[in-house]
Coordinates of C-alpha atoms in Angstrom, one line a residue:
M1 CA 10.9 170.5 183.1
T2 CA 14.3 170.6 184.1
V3 CA 16.8 173.8 183.3
L4 CA 20.4 172.8 184.1
G5 CA 22.1 176.5 184.0
T6 CA 20.9 179.8 184.0
G7 CA 23.2 182.1 182.5
T8 CA 22.4 184.4 179.6
M9 CA 20.4 182.1 177.7
G10 CA 19.2 179.9 180.5
A11 CA 17.2 182.5 182.0
G12 CA 16.0 183.9 178.9
V13 CA 15.2 179.6 178.1
A14 CA 13.7 178.9 181.7
A15 CA 11.2 182.6 181.7
S16 CA 10.2 181.0 177.8
L17 CA 9.4 177.9 179.3
L18 CA 7.0 179.5 182.0
R19 CA 5.3 182.3 179.8
E20 CA 4.1 179.2 178.0
G21 CA 2.6 177.1 180.9
H22 CA 5.5 174.9 181.7
E23 CA 6.5 173.7 185.3
V24 CA 9.5 174.8 185.1
T25 CA 12.8 173.7 187.6
V26 CA 15.6 175.1 187.5
W27 CA 19.3 174.7 189.4
N28 CA 22.8 177.1 188.9
R29 CA 26.3 176.7 189.7
S30 CA 25.5 180.2 191.0
V31 CA 22.3 180.5 192.9
D32 CA 22.2 184.3 192.6
K33 CA 21.7 183.7 188.7
A34 CA 18.6 181.0 189.4
T35 CA 17.3 182.8 192.3
P36 CA 15.4 185.7 190.2
L37 CA 13.5 182.7 187.9
H38 CA 11.4 181.4 191.3
E39 CA 9.5 185.0 191.4
H40 CA 8.7 183.7 187.8
G41 CA 7.0 180.5 189.3
A42 CA 10.0 178.1 188.8
T43 CA 11.6 176.0 191.4
V44 CA 14.8 176.6 192.1
A45 CA 16.9 173.3 193.2
E46 CA 20.3 173.5 195.6
D47 CA 21.9 170.8 193.3
P48 CA 21.8 169.2 189.9
G49 CA 20.4 165.6 191.5
A50 CA 17.3 167.3 193.3
A51 CA 16.4 169.9 190.4
V52 CA 16.1 166.8 187.5
A53 CA 14.1 164.0 190.0
E54 CA 11.2 164.1 188.1
A55 CA 12.1 165.7 185.2
E56 CA 10.2 164.8 182.1
V57 CA 13.1 166.5 179.9
V58 CA 16.1 168.0 180.8
L59 CA 17.8 171.0 179.5
L60 CA 21.6 171.8 179.6
T61 CA 22.4 175.0 179.0
L62 CA 25.7 175.3 180.1
F63 CA 28.9 177.7 179.2
D64 CA 31.7 174.4 178.2
T65 CA 32.7 170.8 177.8
D66 CA 33.4 170.9 181.7
A67 CA 30.2 172.1 182.4
V68 CA 28.2 169.9 180.9
V69 CA 30.5 166.4 182.2
D70 CA 30.0 167.7 185.2
V71 CA 26.8 168.1 185.5
L72 CA 25.4 165.3 184.2
E73 CA 27.8 163.2 186.2
A74 CA 25.6 164.6 189.3
A75 CA 22.5 163.9 187.9
A76 CA 22.1 161.2 185.8
G77 CA 21.6 159.1 188.2
E78 CA 18.5 161.7 189.5
A79 CA 16.5 161.4 187.1
P80 CA 13.7 158.9 185.4
T81 CA 15.0 156.0 183.7
D82 CA 12.2 157.8 180.7
A83 CA 13.9 161.4 181.2
V84 CA 15.3 163.1 177.6
W85 CA 18.6 165.2 178.3
V86 CA 18.8 167.6 175.3
Q87 CA 22.2 168.8 175.2
A88 CA 22.2 172.9 173.7
S89 CA 25.1 174.0 175.4
T90 CA 27.6 175.4 172.4
I91 CA 30.4 172.4 173.3
G92 CA 31.7 171.4 169.9
V93 CA 32.8 168.4 168.1
A94 CA 35.0 166.5 170.5
G95 CA 32.6 167.8 173.4
T96 CA 29.8 165.9 171.9
E97 CA 31.7 163.0 171.3
T98 CA 32.5 163.1 175.2
V99 CA 28.7 163.7 175.9
V100 CA 27.6 161.0 173.8
Q101 CA 29.7 158.6 175.4
L102 CA 28.6 159.6 178.3
A103 CA 24.8 158.7 178.4
G104 CA 25.6 155.7 176.5
K105 CA 27.5 155.1 179.7
Y106 CA 24.3 156.0 181.9
G107 CA 21.4 154.6 179.8
I108 CA 20.1 158.3 179.6
T109 CA 18.3 159.5 175.8
L110 CA 20.3 162.2 174.5
V111 CA 19.0 164.3 171.9
E112 CA 20.8 168.5 171.3
A113 CA 18.3 171.7 170.4
M114 CA 21.5 174.1 170.2
M115 CA 20.2 177.4 170.2
L116 CA 20.7 180.3 167.4
G117 CA 20.3 183.7 168.9
T118 CA 21.1 185.9 172.0
K119 CA 19.7 187.0 174.8
A120 CA 16.9 188.9 173.7
P121 CA 15.5 186.4 171.4
A122 CA 16.0 183.6 174.3
E123 CA 13.6 185.5 176.7
Q124 CA 11.0 186.2 173.8
G125 CA 11.0 182.2 172.8
K126 CA 12.0 183.7 169.6
L127 CA 15.2 181.7 168.9
T128 CA 16.1 179.0 166.0
M129 CA 16.6 175.9 167.2
L130 CA 18.7 173.1 165.5
A131 CA 18.0 170.1 166.4
A132 CA 19.1 166.4 166.2
G133 CA 18.5 162.9 166.9
P134 CA 16.0 160.6 166.8
A135 CA 13.2 161.5 165.2
D136 CA 10.5 160.3 167.8
V137 CA 12.5 161.2 170.6
L138 CA 12.8 164.9 169.1
D139 CA 8.5 164.7 168.8
R140 CA 8.0 163.9 172.0
I141 CA 10.0 167.7 172.6
D142 CA 8.7 169.0 170.4
P143 CA 6.3 171.0 172.6
V144 CA 9.4 172.3 174.9
L145 CA 11.4 173.6 171.7
D146 CA 8.2 175.3 170.4
A147 CA 8.5 177.0 173.4
I148 CA 11.7 178.5 173.2
G149 CA 11.6 179.1 169.3
A150 CA 10.4 180.6 166.2
K151 CA 11.0 177.8 164.8
T152 CA 13.2 174.3 164.6
V153 CA 15.7 172.9 162.1
R154 CA 16.2 169.3 162.1
A155 CA 19.7 168.4 161.4
G156 CA 19.9 165.1 161.3
D157 CA 19.5 161.4 163.4
Q158 CA 23.0 161.7 164.8
V159 CA 24.1 163.6 167.8
G160 CA 26.0 165.9 166.6
D161 CA 24.7 167.5 163.3
G162 CA 23.1 170.0 165.7
T163 CA 26.8 170.8 167.1
A164 CA 28.0 170.5 163.6
L165 CA 25.5 173.4 162.1
K166 CA 25.3 175.6 165.2
L167 CA 29.7 176.1 164.6
A168 CA 28.4 177.1 160.9
A169 CA 26.3 179.3 161.2
N170 CA 28.5 180.9 164.7
A171 CA 31.5 181.1 161.9
W172 CA 28.9 183.6 160.6
V173 CA 28.0 185.2 163.0
A174 CA 31.3 186.5 164.2
S175 CA 32.2 186.7 160.6
I176 CA 29.3 189.7 159.8
T177 CA 29.5 191.1 162.7
A178 CA 33.4 191.8 162.8
A179 CA 32.8 192.3 158.9
T180 CA 30.5 195.4 160.0
G181 CA 32.6 197.2 162.3
Q182 CA 35.6 197.2 159.7
S183 CA 33.2 198.5 157.0
L184 CA 32.5 201.5 160.2
A185 CA 35.8 201.7 161.3
I186 CA 36.8 202.5 157.5
A187 CA 34.4 204.6 156.2
R188 CA 34.7 206.9 159.5
S189 CA 38.5 206.8 158.6
L190 CA 38.0 208.4 155.4
G191 CA 36.0 210.6 157.2
L192 CA 32.9 209.8 156.4
D193 CA 29.3 209.4 159.3
P194 CA 30.1 205.6 159.6
D195 CA 26.1 205.4 160.0
L196 CA 26.5 205.9 155.5
F197 CA 27.1 202.2 155.5
L198 CA 24.4 201.5 157.2
Q199 CA 22.1 203.6 154.7
A200 CA 24.2 201.7 151.9
I201 CA 23.8 198.5 151.7
A202 CA 19.6 199.1 153.3
G203 CA 17.8 196.5 150.9
S204 CA 20.5 196.0 148.9
A205 CA 21.9 192.1 148.0
G206 CA 24.3 192.8 150.3
D207 CA 22.1 194.1 153.3
S208 CA 21.2 192.7 156.9
A209 CA 19.7 193.0 159.6
Y210 CA 22.3 192.3 161.8
A211 CA 24.6 193.9 160.2
H212 CA 22.2 197.3 161.0
V213 CA 21.5 195.8 164.9
K214 CA 25.1 195.0 165.9
G215 CA 26.9 198.6 163.6
R216 CA 24.2 201.0 165.0
A217 CA 25.6 199.2 168.5
M218 CA 29.2 200.4 167.6
I219 CA 28.6 203.6 166.5
A220 CA 26.6 204.0 169.3
E221 CA 29.4 202.3 171.6
E222 CA 27.0 201.0 173.8
F223 CA 27.8 197.2 174.3
P224 CA 24.9 195.5 177.1
A225 CA 25.6 191.7 176.5
Q226 CA 23.5 190.0 174.3
F227 CA 25.9 187.5 173.6
A228 CA 28.8 188.3 174.8
L229 CA 32.5 188.3 173.0
D230 CA 34.4 186.1 175.1
G231 CA 31.9 183.1 175.0
L232 CA 31.9 183.9 170.6
R233 CA 35.5 183.3 171.6
K234 CA 35.1 180.2 172.8
D235 CA 32.9 179.6 169.9
I236 CA 35.9 180.8 167.6
G237 CA 37.9 178.4 168.8
L238 CA 35.3 175.2 168.7
I239 CA 34.8 176.4 164.7
T240 CA 38.2 175.8 164.1
D241 CA 39.4 173.0 166.1
A242 CA 36.3 171.1 163.6
A243 CA 37.3 172.8 160.9
R244 CA 41.0 172.2 161.0
T245 CA 40.1 168.9 161.6
S246 CA 38.1 168.5 159.1
G247 CA 40.6 169.5 155.6
V248 CA 38.2 173.2 155.8
S249 CA 40.8 176.7 155.8
T250 CA 41.5 178.0 158.6
V251 CA 42.8 181.9 157.5
L252 CA 39.3 183.5 158.1
L253 CA 38.6 181.8 162.0
D254 CA 42.8 182.4 162.7
A255 CA 42.5 186.3 161.7
L256 CA 39.0 186.1 163.5
G257 CA 40.0 184.7 166.8
R258 CA 42.5 187.7 166.2
V259 CA 40.3 190.6 166.3
Y260 CA 37.8 189.5 169.0
A261 CA 40.4 188.2 171.3
D262 CA 41.8 192.2 170.6
A263 CA 38.9 193.4 171.6
S264 CA 39.0 191.2 174.4
A265 CA 41.7 191.8 175.7
A266 CA 41.0 195.5 175.4
G267 CA 38.9 195.0 178.8
H268 CA 35.7 194.3 176.4
G269 CA 35.4 190.3 177.0
S270 CA 32.3 190.8 179.1
D271 CA 30.0 193.4 176.9
D272 CA 28.5 192.2 173.5
I273 CA 29.7 190.8 171.0
A274 CA 29.6 194.4 168.8
A275 CA 32.7 195.4 170.5
V276 CA 34.5 193.7 168.4
G277 CA 33.9 197.2 166.3
T278 CA 36.5 198.4 168.4
A279 CA 39.3 196.2 168.1
F280 CA 39.2 198.1 164.3

């Protein structure tokens, strides 16, 4: 089992795989982000080609399309021909189409397993996996998905269906996080303890566990990154592109883009997405 990319999500996923007894090889462009996994039993490879040389499954957990393309082209010819490559990076519709074309060029067996969740669920093996691809190939990687996720939703039999579902889900994450920040700011500006908002929605039809998690961070003004704000900004751009291309109104997405951009410009780009509350 090989994990290419050991940033926030990749490192957590690799740790979960190791905990579940998988033999794991890892690689990251910045080796200092991969080295700590050696202490947990992972083999740290010097380059992508070496990392995939004996892999049965290759998991791509990288930041954007350019990174996925670079790594795939560097490693494609080095992996066993029967290896399954699992694209788990959020790269949008166009990026996914590019990777599918490259997989065809190199004769790679490719499926998707988008990761819905943040740092803690990745480390705990409690992500929701949004899988797509031929059913028989997905069956082969079920033990991997079970090790890193609490459940797997099969979005379809075409690579790209998982990406579509991930974009829809992240639109929800971006919306509810920003909406929580807005409501807390309104309560505070009108002279109330903002925690009263969380008390008011608790247990109601409009309640959300996510609103409480992010709301508590906003009230405490503590933003250790579980999902970096600039990472979600990147995703909002991908979601907006997909919506515009498919004829969905981008009015709300455009507003979200501006709000997250304001928080990033104020110095919160590497903080958790809860820092979007500062924009209000």
